[in-house]
Short mmCIF file of C-alpha atoms in Angstrom, two decimals:
data_model
loop_
_atom_site.label_atom_id
_atom_site.label_comp_id
_atom_site.label_asym_id
_atom_site.label_seq_id
_atom_site.Cartn_x
_atom_site.Cartn_y
_atom_site.Cartn_z
CA UNK A 1 15.12 110.27 253.97
CA UNK A 2 16.41 109.60 250.48
CA UNK A 3 17.56 106.34 249.15
CA UNK A 4 21.31 106.90 249.75
CA UNK A 5 20.49 108.01 253.30
CA UNK A 6 18.46 104.96 253.80
CA UNK A 7 21.19 102.57 252.48
CA UNK A 8 23.74 104.13 254.76
CA UNK A 9 21.53 103.82 257.68
CA UNK A 10 20.68 100.19 257.02
CA UNK A 11 24.38 99.31 257.34
CA UNK A 12 25.03 100.95 260.73
CA UNK A 13 23.78 98.35 262.94
CA UNK A 14 25.81 95.37 261.99
CA UNK A 15 28.74 96.49 263.98
CA UNK A 16 27.19 97.11 267.16
CA UNK A 17 24.98 93.90 267.01
CA UNK A 18 27.95 91.72 266.51
CA UNK A 19 29.52 93.09 269.73
CA UNK A 20 26.61 92.77 271.73
CA UNK A 21 27.09 89.12 272.88
CA UNK A 22 30.75 89.75 274.09
CA UNK A 23 29.88 92.54 276.31
CA UNK A 24 31.33 90.69 279.27
CA UNK A 25 34.22 89.16 277.51
CA UNK A 26 37.83 90.14 277.84
CA UNK A 27 40.47 90.70 275.00
CA UNK A 28 37.96 89.16 272.50
CA UNK A 29 37.96 89.85 268.45
CA UNK A 30 34.84 89.54 266.71
CA UNK A 31 34.97 89.01 263.09
CA UNK A 32 32.13 90.51 260.98
CA UNK A 33 32.27 89.48 257.34
CA UNK A 34 30.64 92.03 254.70
CA UNK A 35 30.25 91.07 251.10
CA UNK A 36 29.13 93.98 249.07
CA UNK A 37 29.02 95.00 245.37
CA UNK A 38 32.06 97.40 245.66
CA UNK A 39 32.55 97.32 241.86
CA UNK A 40 30.55 96.54 238.83
CA UNK A 41 27.22 97.47 237.61
CA UNK A 42 25.59 97.95 241.14
CA UNK A 43 28.82 99.45 243.00
CA UNK A 44 26.77 102.53 243.88
CA UNK A 45 24.49 100.17 246.43
CA UNK A 46 27.74 98.61 247.93
CA UNK A 47 29.67 101.75 248.50
CA UNK A 48 26.86 103.54 250.21
CA UNK A 49 26.35 100.75 252.72
CA UNK A 50 30.12 100.39 253.42
CA UNK A 51 30.17 104.24 254.06
CA UNK A 52 27.44 103.79 256.67
CA UNK A 53 29.35 100.85 258.26
CA UNK A 54 32.67 102.78 258.24
CA UNK A 55 30.90 105.82 259.70
CA UNK A 56 29.41 103.98 262.46
CA UNK A 57 32.61 102.15 263.17
CA UNK A 58 34.72 105.46 263.54
CA UNK A 59 31.95 107.13 265.47
CA UNK A 60 31.57 104.25 268.09
CA UNK A 61 35.05 102.74 268.11
CA UNK A 62 35.34 103.74 271.86
CA UNK A 63 32.04 102.72 272.78
CA UNK A 64 32.73 98.97 272.47
CA UNK A 65 32.61 96.70 275.63
CA UNK A 66 36.17 96.60 277.56
CA UNK A 67 38.51 94.12 275.69
CA UNK A 68 36.16 93.66 272.66
CA UNK A 69 37.56 94.52 269.07
CA UNK A 70 35.66 94.19 265.99
CA UNK A 71 37.57 93.16 263.03
CA UNK A 72 35.23 93.94 259.89
CA UNK A 73 36.15 91.83 256.82
CA UNK A 74 35.14 93.39 253.53
CA UNK A 75 34.90 91.61 250.27
CA UNK A 76 33.85 92.52 246.71
CA UNK A 77 31.36 90.14 245.16
CA UNK A 78 30.68 92.57 242.12
CA UNK A 79 27.10 91.82 242.53
CA UNK A 80 27.72 88.04 241.31
CA UNK A 81 25.90 85.32 243.02
CA UNK A 82 28.81 82.77 242.36
CA UNK A 83 31.46 85.09 243.85
CA UNK A 84 29.23 85.82 246.84
CA UNK A 85 28.75 82.34 247.63
CA UNK A 86 32.43 81.60 247.41
CA UNK A 87 33.31 84.62 249.68
CA UNK A 88 30.78 83.72 252.35
CA UNK A 89 32.07 80.16 252.28
CA UNK A 90 35.46 81.61 252.96
CA UNK A 91 34.55 83.84 255.75
CA UNK A 92 32.92 81.22 257.54
CA UNK A 93 35.51 78.51 257.21
CA UNK A 94 38.68 80.51 257.13
CA UNK A 95 37.77 83.63 258.99
CA UNK A 96 35.42 82.27 261.48
CA UNK A 97 33.02 85.23 261.45
CA UNK A 98 30.32 85.75 263.90
CA UNK A 99 28.19 87.55 261.82
CA UNK A 100 27.81 88.21 258.04
CA UNK A 101 26.18 91.16 256.30
CA UNK A 102 25.84 93.02 252.66
CA UNK A 103 24.19 91.37 249.73
CA UNK A 104 23.10 93.79 247.09
CA UNK A 105 20.85 91.70 244.85
CA UNK A 106 18.33 88.88 245.17
CA UNK A 107 20.05 86.33 243.23
CA UNK A 108 22.96 86.75 245.69
CA UNK A 109 20.68 86.31 248.72
CA UNK A 110 19.27 83.20 247.32
CA UNK A 111 22.74 81.94 246.69
CA UNK A 112 24.00 82.21 250.14
CA UNK A 113 20.85 81.09 252.13
CA UNK A 114 21.76 77.54 252.23
CA UNK A 115 25.35 78.38 253.21
CA UNK A 116 24.38 80.70 256.27
CA UNK A 117 21.55 78.13 257.24
CA UNK A 118 23.94 75.25 257.40
CA UNK A 119 26.79 77.37 259.25
CA UNK A 120 24.14 78.81 261.53
CA UNK A 121 25.48 82.04 261.29
CA UNK A 122 23.30 85.24 261.03
CA UNK A 123 23.21 87.18 257.71
CA UNK A 124 22.15 90.58 257.78
CA UNK A 125 20.68 91.45 254.26
CA UNK A 126 21.35 95.15 253.70
CA UNK A 127 19.48 95.83 250.23
CA UNK A 128 18.17 92.81 248.29
CA UNK A 129 14.59 93.54 248.44
CA UNK A 130 12.53 90.63 246.81
CA UNK A 131 9.87 89.57 249.45
CA UNK A 132 10.71 86.02 249.83
CA UNK A 133 14.39 86.46 250.58
CA UNK A 134 13.93 86.26 254.39
CA UNK A 135 11.96 83.07 253.72
CA UNK A 136 14.95 81.33 252.55
CA UNK A 137 16.68 80.91 255.79
CA UNK A 138 15.84 81.25 259.52
CA UNK A 139 19.34 82.82 259.87
CA UNK A 140 18.49 85.94 257.41
CA UNK A 141 17.21 89.29 258.72
CA UNK A 142 16.66 92.26 256.38
CA UNK A 143 17.41 95.71 257.72
CA UNK A 144 16.48 97.40 254.09
CA UNK A 145 12.84 97.10 252.53
CA UNK A 146 10.83 94.86 250.30
CA UNK A 147 9.61 95.60 246.76
CA UNK A 148 6.03 95.56 248.15
CA UNK A 149 6.83 98.48 250.44
CA UNK A 150 7.61 100.72 247.54
CA UNK A 151 6.02 99.23 244.68
CA UNK A 152 2.50 98.53 245.81
CA UNK A 153 2.41 101.89 247.50
CA UNK A 154 3.35 103.52 244.27
CA UNK A 155 0.74 101.55 242.37
CA UNK A 156 -2.04 102.82 244.86
CA UNK A 157 -0.66 106.29 244.41
CA UNK A 158 -0.93 106.19 240.49
CA UNK A 159 -4.33 104.73 240.71
CA UNK A 160 -5.47 107.82 242.79
CA UNK A 161 -3.72 110.54 240.90
CA UNK A 162 -5.18 110.19 237.43
CA UNK A 163 -3.42 107.36 235.85
CA UNK A 164 -5.66 105.00 233.96
CA UNK A 165 -3.49 102.69 232.29
CA UNK A 166 0.39 101.78 232.91
CA UNK A 167 2.66 99.74 231.11
CA UNK A 168 5.62 98.01 233.22
CA UNK A 169 9.13 97.41 232.31
CA UNK A 170 11.20 95.26 234.61
CA UNK A 171 14.50 93.45 234.72
CA UNK A 172 14.01 89.78 233.93
CA UNK A 173 14.84 88.29 237.66
CA UNK A 174 13.24 87.73 240.96
CA UNK A 175 13.36 91.15 242.30
CA UNK A 176 11.97 92.84 238.84
CA UNK A 177 9.23 90.41 238.71
CA UNK A 178 8.35 90.82 242.50
CA UNK A 179 8.14 94.57 241.80
CA UNK A 180 5.92 94.40 238.84
CA UNK A 181 3.55 92.15 240.71
CA UNK A 182 3.45 94.58 243.72
CA UNK A 183 2.92 97.56 241.68
CA UNK A 184 0.30 95.74 239.53
CA UNK A 185 -1.58 94.82 242.84
CA UNK A 186 -1.70 98.24 244.08
CA UNK A 187 -2.57 99.82 240.94
CA UNK A 188 -5.59 97.44 240.27
CA UNK A 189 -6.77 97.99 243.93
CA UNK A 190 -6.99 101.74 243.14
CA UNK A 191 -8.95 101.07 239.88
CA UNK A 192 -6.14 100.99 237.30
CA UNK A 193 -5.27 98.80 234.43
CA UNK A 194 -1.90 97.25 233.24
CA UNK A 195 -1.71 98.24 229.73
CA UNK A 196 1.17 95.46 228.87
CA UNK A 197 4.46 94.33 230.39
CA UNK A 198 7.70 93.25 229.39
CA UNK A 199 10.63 91.85 231.10
CA UNK A 200 14.17 93.03 229.78
CA UNK A 201 17.45 90.88 230.16
CA UNK A 202 19.25 92.18 233.55
CA UNK A 203 22.49 92.78 231.59
CA UNK A 204 21.09 94.92 228.59
CA UNK A 205 22.01 98.35 228.27
CA UNK A 206 19.73 99.10 225.04
CA UNK A 207 15.96 99.87 226.19
CA UNK A 208 15.09 101.76 223.06
CA UNK A 209 13.61 98.67 221.20
CA UNK A 210 11.42 98.08 224.11
CA UNK A 211 9.83 101.46 223.87
CA UNK A 212 7.95 100.82 220.63
CA UNK A 213 5.87 98.40 222.50
CA UNK A 214 5.21 100.97 225.28
CA UNK A 215 4.11 103.30 222.39
CA UNK A 216 1.76 101.06 220.89
CA UNK A 217 0.01 100.28 224.11
CA UNK A 218 -1.37 104.02 224.70
CA UNK A 219 -0.62 103.76 228.22
CA UNK A 220 -0.43 106.99 230.55
CA UNK A 221 2.58 105.96 232.20
CA UNK A 222 5.55 103.73 231.99
CA UNK A 223 6.69 101.81 235.51
CA UNK A 224 10.28 100.78 235.32
CA UNK A 225 12.47 98.38 237.75
CA UNK A 226 15.90 98.71 236.29
CA UNK A 227 18.98 97.77 238.01
CA UNK A 228 21.83 100.32 239.25
CA UNK A 229 24.22 100.91 236.25
CA UNK A 230 21.50 100.76 233.72
CA UNK A 231 19.02 103.27 234.80
CA UNK A 232 20.44 106.17 232.67
CA UNK A 233 20.10 104.08 229.58
CA UNK A 234 16.50 103.19 230.21
CA UNK A 235 15.56 106.84 231.04
CA UNK A 236 17.45 108.15 228.20
CA UNK A 237 15.56 105.72 225.89
CA UNK A 238 12.16 106.82 227.27
CA UNK A 239 13.16 110.40 226.31
CA UNK A 240 14.80 109.30 222.77
CA UNK A 241 11.54 107.51 221.78
CA UNK A 242 9.45 110.61 221.92
CA UNK A 243 7.23 109.08 224.98
CA UNK A 244 8.38 111.98 227.27
CA UNK A 245 7.62 114.47 224.84
CA UNK A 246 4.19 113.03 223.91
CA UNK A 247 2.93 113.62 227.60
CA UNK A 248 3.66 109.97 228.96
CA UNK A 249 4.98 109.88 232.59
CA UNK A 250 7.86 107.69 233.71
CA UNK A 251 7.48 106.25 237.46
CA UNK A 252 9.20 103.85 239.49
CA UNK A 253 10.55 102.70 242.93
CA UNK A 254 13.42 104.66 244.64
CA UNK A 255 15.79 101.88 243.40
CA UNK A 256 15.72 103.96 239.92
CA UNK A 257 16.78 107.06 241.42
CA UNK A 258 19.85 106.41 243.45
CA UNK A 259 21.60 109.62 244.24
CA UNK A 260 24.57 108.42 242.60
CA UNK A 261 22.70 107.51 239.49
CA UNK A 262 20.88 110.96 239.40
CA UNK A 263 24.19 112.39 239.42
CA UNK A 264 25.10 111.05 235.91
CA UNK A 265 21.54 111.26 234.38
CA UNK A 266 20.76 113.71 231.67
CA UNK A 267 17.92 116.09 231.80
CA UNK A 268 15.66 113.26 230.50
CA UNK A 269 15.24 112.31 233.99
CA UNK A 270 13.34 115.51 235.10
CA UNK A 271 9.72 114.64 235.51
CA UNK A 272 10.41 111.28 236.61
CA UNK A 273 8.26 110.07 239.76
CA UNK A 274 9.62 107.57 242.12
CA UNK A 275 8.86 106.12 245.56
CA UNK A 276 11.01 104.66 248.37
CA UNK A 277 13.38 104.83 251.31
#
């Protein structure tokens, strides 16, 4: 199952779960609030989750309990922590939602955790993968994955497949740092050595300056965790710097090889190794 299919399927459960408590109710409308990045640099994630929800709703609209109607309220948060916090507050106060879902990025999950805790409304996180997300509120459940499931496993794999020294380059925020830590733990357990590491600004689109440090390290491979929307720039910089031609391998979690991203990548992506749901 590829990353796109995984994201789609992770969004399927929300509508059915929301309807369950009202199985014997008569003429009941259940409001489900969904906040996703439908535009902006991580729109690929939001759009795939929404496609899954829409598909499930269409397929099962005639299977709801008698008298129960689901009103799914989609809001575009553009991947912004400030926007999603405001949106969730509005969904809770104005729309009286029974269930919340969505959340593309970890900073967004952290921003809304206090809101759902105070409101006592369940939130289904459908992507944000930093391990600590579900510990921020007893009302948060995640239906996607954690960075440790993908990055730690990739580290163990790399150490067992001939890689001796790996340089890590990750976006400088919670998910990137979590991913780096997970990969390093798995790689070191398998006998590998981290040749160096760098954290890049989450908003940068210029990765070429960072490749000089990678080249100087003499690493066998470069591990990257870059957000959707900037992946192609990082992959192109890897090739343009001559690292690919020199024989260095590019590896990372499945987040860096989303189907929607691959469709717009140049041939620089050929040979990249990723692991994920």
